[in-house]
Amino acid sequence: MAYIDRDELQDFPFTGKFYKSEIDKTKPLTEQVETEVTIAEVVCDIQEESNFRATATAKAVYGVYVPFDSDTTEIPVQRGHMFKGYQYGLLVSGKVIGVFPSQLGPFDNYTERGSDVVPHRCRGYLARVEATDV
Amino acid sequence: MAAIEFDILQYMSGLTGFTFDKAVLTRIALERGVDQVTAYAQLTKRQRDLITADLLLTAYLSPTVWASFDQAHGSFKKGVGSQTMYNKEEIYNYLYNIYSQYEDEKLEELPDNSAHVFFRNDI
């Protein structure tokens, strides 16, 4: 392409969902099954941040960048939640190992607090997702 | 070799040595009424020349040094520029000649490139 297309890249081209698995312990043991409870369905960008491969082990950490209106809501995602998203049909799934908000945007200026919910103003957040089935 | 597919914006981007924003190409295509053109044969020489002049006018009215533009997603990166214009006068003369040749209305909008001498009585 011989011209500059400033709209070529989409900020959030993918969709995904954060969820947690719950078991209704009020039911008899034989009826207790894991159910998926959706925390948030989001548009997002997904980028691989690091990966690790060794004999019989393959892991990767993905950055899931999510837009967020801090004026109206709080970040619903917590460490320990699960994430599942698709990049053009490629499944990315794993466990959230950290959530970091940003005042400037969801991309660079995150604060590594390691906390579960950070209620101060921000325009987006980064959820680090560790996937072991890469 | 497969036939070359014609795309008006792609074609326009090749008319000068500058790399323009897509928004600039789109604006000129709309203003010159060629945005629906799907084949080279549909363009007249007049349209081709005037589009070239419009592009050069945009370049002429731009800063001498154009900022570079970079995009990155993950480890994939690409960039354009920066671009520097060393001789605006030649560009002005070229586009002025095209507008003059076709007596285009843009001729009246052109900034006067000649030196001015103002007399106190004129102020």
CSV table of C-alpha atoms in Angstrom, one decimal:
chain,number,residue,atom,x,y,z
A,1,MET,CA,0.0,0.0,0.0
A,2,ALA,CA,1.5,3.2,-1.0
A,3,TYR,CA,-0.5,5.5,1.1
A,4,ILE,CA,-1.0,6.1,4.8
A,5,ASP,CA,-4.2,4.6,6.1
A,6,ARG,CA,-4.5,5.8,9.7
A,7,ASP,CA,-7.6,3.6,10.2
A,8,GLU,CA,-5.9,0.4,9.0
A,9,LEU,CA,-5.4,-0.9,12.5
A,10,GLN,CA,-8.5,-1.4,14.7
A,11,ASP,CA,-8.0,-0.8,18.4
A,12,PHE,CA,-10.1,-3.7,19.5
A,13,PRO,CA,-10.7,-6.1,16.7
A,14,PHE,CA,-11.5,-9.2,18.7
A,15,THR,CA,-14.2,-10.4,21.1
A,16,GLY,CA,-13.9,-12.5,24.2
A,17,LYS,CA,-15.4,-13.1,27.6
A,18,PHE,CA,-14.2,-13.2,31.1
A,19,TYR,CA,-15.9,-15.9,33.2
A,20,LYS,CA,-15.6,-17.9,36.3
A,21,SER,CA,-16.5,-21.5,37.1
A,22,GLU,CA,-18.8,-22.1,40.0
A,23,ILE,CA,-20.2,-25.1,41.7
A,24,ASP,CA,-23.6,-25.0,43.4
A,25,LYS,CA,-22.7,-26.6,46.7
A,26,THR,CA,-26.3,-26.6,47.9
A,27,LYS,CA,-27.0,-29.4,45.6
A,28,PRO,CA,-26.2,-33.1,46.4
A,29,LEU,CA,-22.7,-34.2,45.7
A,30,THR,CA,-23.7,-36.3,42.8
A,31,GLU,CA,-25.4,-33.3,41.1
A,32,GLN,CA,-22.6,-30.8,41.7
A,33,VAL,CA,-21.2,-29.7,38.4
A,34,GLU,CA,-19.0,-26.8,37.3
A,35,THR,CA,-21.0,-24.1,35.5
A,36,GLU,CA,-19.6,-21.1,33.6
A,37,VAL,CA,-20.7,-17.7,34.9
A,38,THR,CA,-20.0,-14.9,32.6
A,39,ILE,CA,-18.3,-11.8,34.2
A,40,ALA,CA,-18.0,-9.6,31.1
A,41,GLU,CA,-18.3,-10.0,27.4
A,42,VAL,CA,-15.8,-7.6,25.8
A,43,VAL,CA,-14.3,-6.3,22.6
A,44,CYS,CA,-10.5,-6.4,23.0
A,45,ASP,CA,-7.1,-6.7,21.5
A,46,ILE,CA,-5.0,-9.7,22.3
A,47,GLN,CA,-1.2,-9.8,22.0
A,48,GLU,CA,1.2,-12.4,23.1
A,49,GLU,CA,3.6,-10.9,25.7
A,50,SER,CA,5.8,-13.9,26.4
A,51,ASN,CA,6.0,-17.6,26.0
A,52,PHE,CA,7.8,-20.5,27.5
A,53,ARG,CA,8.5,-23.9,26.0
A,54,ALA,CA,10.3,-26.9,27.4
A,55,THR,CA,9.9,-30.6,27.2
A,56,ALA,CA,6.3,-31.4,27.8
A,57,THR,CA,5.5,-27.8,28.8
A,58,ALA,CA,4.3,-24.9,26.7
A,59,LYS,CA,3.0,-21.7,28.3
A,60,ALA,CA,2.2,-18.2,27.1
A,61,VAL,CA,1.1,-15.0,28.6
A,62,TYR,CA,-1.3,-12.8,26.6
A,63,GLY,CA,-2.1,-9.2,27.1
A,64,VAL,CA,-5.9,-8.7,26.7
A,65,TYR,CA,-6.5,-5.0,26.2
A,66,VAL,CA,-10.0,-3.9,27.0
A,67,PRO,CA,-11.7,-0.5,26.6
A,68,PHE,CA,-13.5,0.7,29.7
A,69,ASP,CA,-15.5,3.7,30.7
A,70,SER,CA,-14.3,4.5,34.2
A,71,ASP,CA,-17.0,7.2,34.7
A,72,THR,CA,-19.8,4.7,34.8
A,73,THR,CA,-18.5,1.4,35.8
A,74,GLU,CA,-15.8,-0.4,37.7
A,75,ILE,CA,-13.5,-3.1,36.3
A,76,PRO,CA,-15.4,-6.4,36.7
A,77,VAL,CA,-12.4,-8.6,36.1
A,78,GLN,CA,-10.4,-10.0,38.9
A,79,ARG,CA,-7.3,-12.1,39.1
A,80,GLY,CA,-8.3,-15.8,39.0
A,81,HIS,CA,-11.0,-15.3,36.5
A,82,MET,CA,-10.8,-17.1,33.2
A,83,PHE,CA,-10.7,-15.6,29.7
A,84,LYS,CA,-11.7,-17.0,26.4
A,85,GLY,CA,-11.3,-15.1,23.1
A,86,TYR,CA,-10.8,-15.6,19.5
A,87,GLN,CA,-8.3,-14.0,17.1
A,88,TYR,CA,-9.7,-14.6,13.6
A,89,GLY,CA,-10.8,-18.1,14.7
A,90,LEU,CA,-7.8,-18.9,16.9
A,91,LEU,CA,-8.7,-19.7,20.4
A,92,VAL,CA,-6.9,-17.9,23.3
A,93,SER,CA,-8.0,-19.1,26.7
A,94,GLY,CA,-6.4,-19.1,30.1
A,95,LYS,CA,-6.4,-17.7,33.6
A,96,VAL,CA,-6.2,-14.0,34.5
A,97,ILE,CA,-3.0,-13.4,36.4
A,98,GLY,CA,-3.3,-9.7,36.8
A,99,VAL,CA,-5.5,-6.7,35.9
A,100,PHE,CA,-3.9,-3.3,35.3
A,101,PRO,CA,-5.8,-0.1,34.5
A,102,SER,CA,-4.6,3.0,32.7
A,103,GLN,CA,-5.7,6.6,32.7
A,104,LEU,CA,-4.2,7.3,29.3
A,105,GLY,CA,-5.6,4.3,27.4
A,106,PRO,CA,-5.4,0.6,27.7
A,107,PHE,CA,-2.1,0.2,26.0
A,108,ASP,CA,1.0,1.5,27.8
A,109,ASN,CA,0.6,3.3,31.0
A,110,TYR,CA,-0.5,0.6,33.3
A,111,THR,CA,0.3,0.4,37.0
A,112,GLU,CA,1.4,-3.0,38.2
A,113,ARG,CA,-0.6,-3.1,41.4
A,114,GLY,CA,-1.5,-6.7,41.4
A,115,SER,CA,-4.8,-5.9,43.0
A,116,ASP,CA,-8.1,-7.4,42.0
A,117,VAL,CA,-10.2,-4.3,41.4
A,118,VAL,CA,-8.8,-0.8,40.9
A,119,PRO,CA,-11.6,1.8,41.1
A,120,HIS,CA,-9.7,4.9,40.1
A,121,ARG,CA,-10.4,6.6,36.8
A,122,CYS,CA,-9.1,4.9,33.8
A,123,ARG,CA,-9.9,4.5,30.1
A,124,GLY,CA,-9.0,0.8,29.8
A,125,TYR,CA,-7.4,-2.1,31.4
A,126,LEU,CA,-5.0,-4.8,30.6
A,127,ALA,CA,-5.8,-8.3,31.8
A,128,ARG,CA,-2.8,-10.7,31.7
A,129,VAL,CA,-3.9,-14.1,30.8
A,130,GLU,CA,-1.7,-17.2,31.2
A,131,ALA,CA,-2.6,-20.0,28.8
A,132,THR,CA,-1.1,-23.4,29.2
A,133,ASP,CA,-2.7,-25.0,26.1
A,134,VAL,CA,-0.8,-23.1,23.4
B,1,MET,CA,1.5,-12.6,-14.9
B,2,ALA,CA,-2.0,-11.8,-13.6
B,3,ALA,CA,-3.7,-8.7,-14.9
B,4,ILE,CA,-3.2,-5.6,-12.7
B,5,GLU,CA,-6.2,-4.7,-10.7
B,6,PHE,CA,-7.1,-1.0,-10.9
B,7,ASP,CA,-7.8,0.8,-7.7
B,8,ILE,CA,-8.3,4.6,-8.0
B,9,LEU,CA,-6.6,5.4,-4.6
B,10,GLN,CA,-3.7,3.1,-5.4
B,11,TYR,CA,-3.4,4.7,-8.8
B,12,MET,CA,-3.5,8.2,-7.3
B,13,SER,CA,-0.9,7.3,-4.8
B,14,GLY,CA,1.5,6.6,-7.7
B,15,LEU,CA,1.0,10.0,-9.4
B,16,THR,CA,3.6,11.8,-7.3
B,17,GLY,CA,6.6,10.8,-5.3
B,18,PHE,CA,4.9,11.7,-2.0
B,19,THR,CA,3.1,9.3,0.3
B,20,PHE,CA,-0.2,10.9,1.2
B,21,ASP,CA,-2.8,10.0,3.8
B,22,LYS,CA,-5.7,8.0,2.5
B,23,ALA,CA,-8.0,10.8,3.6
B,24,VAL,CA,-6.2,13.2,1.2
B,25,LEU,CA,-6.6,10.8,-1.8
B,26,THR,CA,-10.2,10.2,-0.9
B,27,ARG,CA,-10.9,13.9,-0.7
B,28,ILE,CA,-9.4,14.6,-4.1
B,29,ALA,CA,-11.1,11.6,-5.7
B,30,LEU,CA,-14.4,12.9,-4.5
B,31,GLU,CA,-13.7,16.5,-5.5
B,32,ARG,CA,-12.7,15.5,-9.0
B,33,GLY,CA,-15.6,13.0,-9.3
B,34,VAL,CA,-13.4,10.0,-9.9
B,35,ASP,CA,-14.2,8.0,-6.7
B,36,GLN,CA,-16.4,5.6,-8.7
B,37,VAL,CA,-13.8,5.0,-11.4
B,38,THR,CA,-12.9,1.3,-11.7
B,39,ALA,CA,-10.7,1.2,-14.8
B,40,TYR,CA,-7.8,3.3,-16.0
B,41,ALA,CA,-9.6,3.8,-19.4
B,42,GLN,CA,-12.4,5.7,-17.6
B,43,LEU,CA,-10.0,8.5,-16.7
B,44,THR,CA,-9.4,11.3,-19.1
B,45,LYS,CA,-6.0,13.0,-19.4
B,46,ARG,CA,-7.5,16.2,-18.0
B,47,GLN,CA,-8.6,14.3,-14.9
B,48,ARG,CA,-5.2,12.6,-14.5
B,49,ASP,CA,-3.4,15.9,-14.8
B,50,LEU,CA,-5.7,17.8,-12.5
B,51,ILE,CA,-5.5,15.1,-9.8
B,52,THR,CA,-1.7,15.3,-10.1
B,53,ALA,CA,-1.9,19.0,-9.6
B,54,ASP,CA,-4.3,18.7,-6.6
B,55,LEU,CA,-1.9,16.3,-5.0
B,56,LEU,CA,1.0,18.6,-5.6
B,57,LEU,CA,-1.0,21.5,-4.3
B,58,THR,CA,-1.6,19.5,-1.1
B,59,ALA,CA,2.1,18.8,-0.9
B,60,TYR,CA,3.0,22.4,-1.6
B,61,LEU,CA,0.7,23.7,1.2
B,62,SER,CA,2.1,21.1,3.7
B,63,PRO,CA,5.1,21.6,6.0
B,64,THR,CA,8.5,21.2,4.3
B,65,VAL,CA,9.2,18.2,6.5
B,66,TRP,CA,6.4,15.7,6.9
B,67,ALA,CA,6.3,13.7,10.1
B,68,SER,CA,6.9,10.0,9.9
B,69,PHE,CA,4.1,7.6,10.5
B,70,ASP,CA,4.5,4.3,12.3
B,71,GLN,CA,2.1,1.5,13.1
B,72,ALA,CA,2.8,-1.5,15.3
B,73,HIS,CA,0.8,-4.5,16.5
B,74,GLY,CA,2.7,-6.9,18.6
B,75,SER,CA,6.1,-7.5,17.0
B,76,PHE,CA,4.9,-6.4,13.6
B,77,LYS,CA,5.8,-2.9,12.6
B,78,LYS,CA,5.7,-0.7,9.6
B,79,GLY,CA,6.4,2.9,8.9
B,80,VAL,CA,6.4,5.7,6.3
B,81,GLY,CA,8.7,8.6,6.1
B,82,SER,CA,9.6,11.2,7.2
B,83,GLN,CA,9.4,13.1,3.9
B,84,THR,CA,11.3,16.3,3.1
B,85,MET,CA,10.5,18.7,0.3
B,86,TYR,CA,13.6,20.5,-1.0
B,87,ASN,CA,12.2,22.7,-3.8
B,88,LYS,CA,8.7,23.9,-3.4
B,89,GLU,CA,9.1,26.4,-6.3
B,90,GLU,CA,9.5,23.7,-8.9
B,91,ILE,CA,6.4,22.0,-7.5
B,92,TYR,CA,4.5,25.3,-7.6
B,93,ASN,CA,5.5,25.9,-11.2
B,94,TYR,CA,4.5,22.4,-12.2
B,95,LEU,CA,1.0,22.5,-10.7
B,96,TYR,CA,0.5,26.1,-11.8
B,97,ASN,CA,1.1,25.1,-15.4
B,98,ILE,CA,-1.4,22.3,-15.1
B,99,TYR,CA,-4.1,24.5,-13.7
B,100,SER,CA,-3.4,27.1,-16.3
B,101,GLN,CA,-3.5,24.6,-19.1
B,102,TYR,CA,-7.0,23.6,-18.2
B,103,GLU,CA,-8.1,27.0,-16.8
B,104,ASP,CA,-9.1,25.2,-13.6
B,105,GLU,CA,-10.9,27.1,-10.9
B,106,LYS,CA,-8.2,26.1,-8.4
B,107,LEU,CA,-6.0,28.6,-10.3
B,108,GLU,CA,-7.7,31.4,-8.4
B,109,GLU,CA,-7.2,29.7,-5.1
B,110,LEU,CA,-3.5,29.3,-5.6
B,111,PRO,CA,-1.3,31.4,-3.3
B,112,ASP,CA,0.7,33.9,-5.2
B,113,ASN,CA,4.2,32.7,-5.3
B,114,SER,CA,5.7,35.9,-6.6
B,115,ALA,CA,7.5,38.4,-4.5
B,116,HIS,CA,5.3,41.3,-3.3
B,117,VAL,CA,6.2,44.9,-2.9
B,118,PHE,CA,3.8,46.9,-0.8
B,119,PHE,CA,3.7,50.6,-1.0
B,120,ARG,CA,2.6,52.6,1.9
B,121,ASN,CA,-0.4,54.0,0.0
B,122,ASP,CA,-1.7,50.5,-0.5
B,123,ILE,CA,-1.9,49.7,3.2
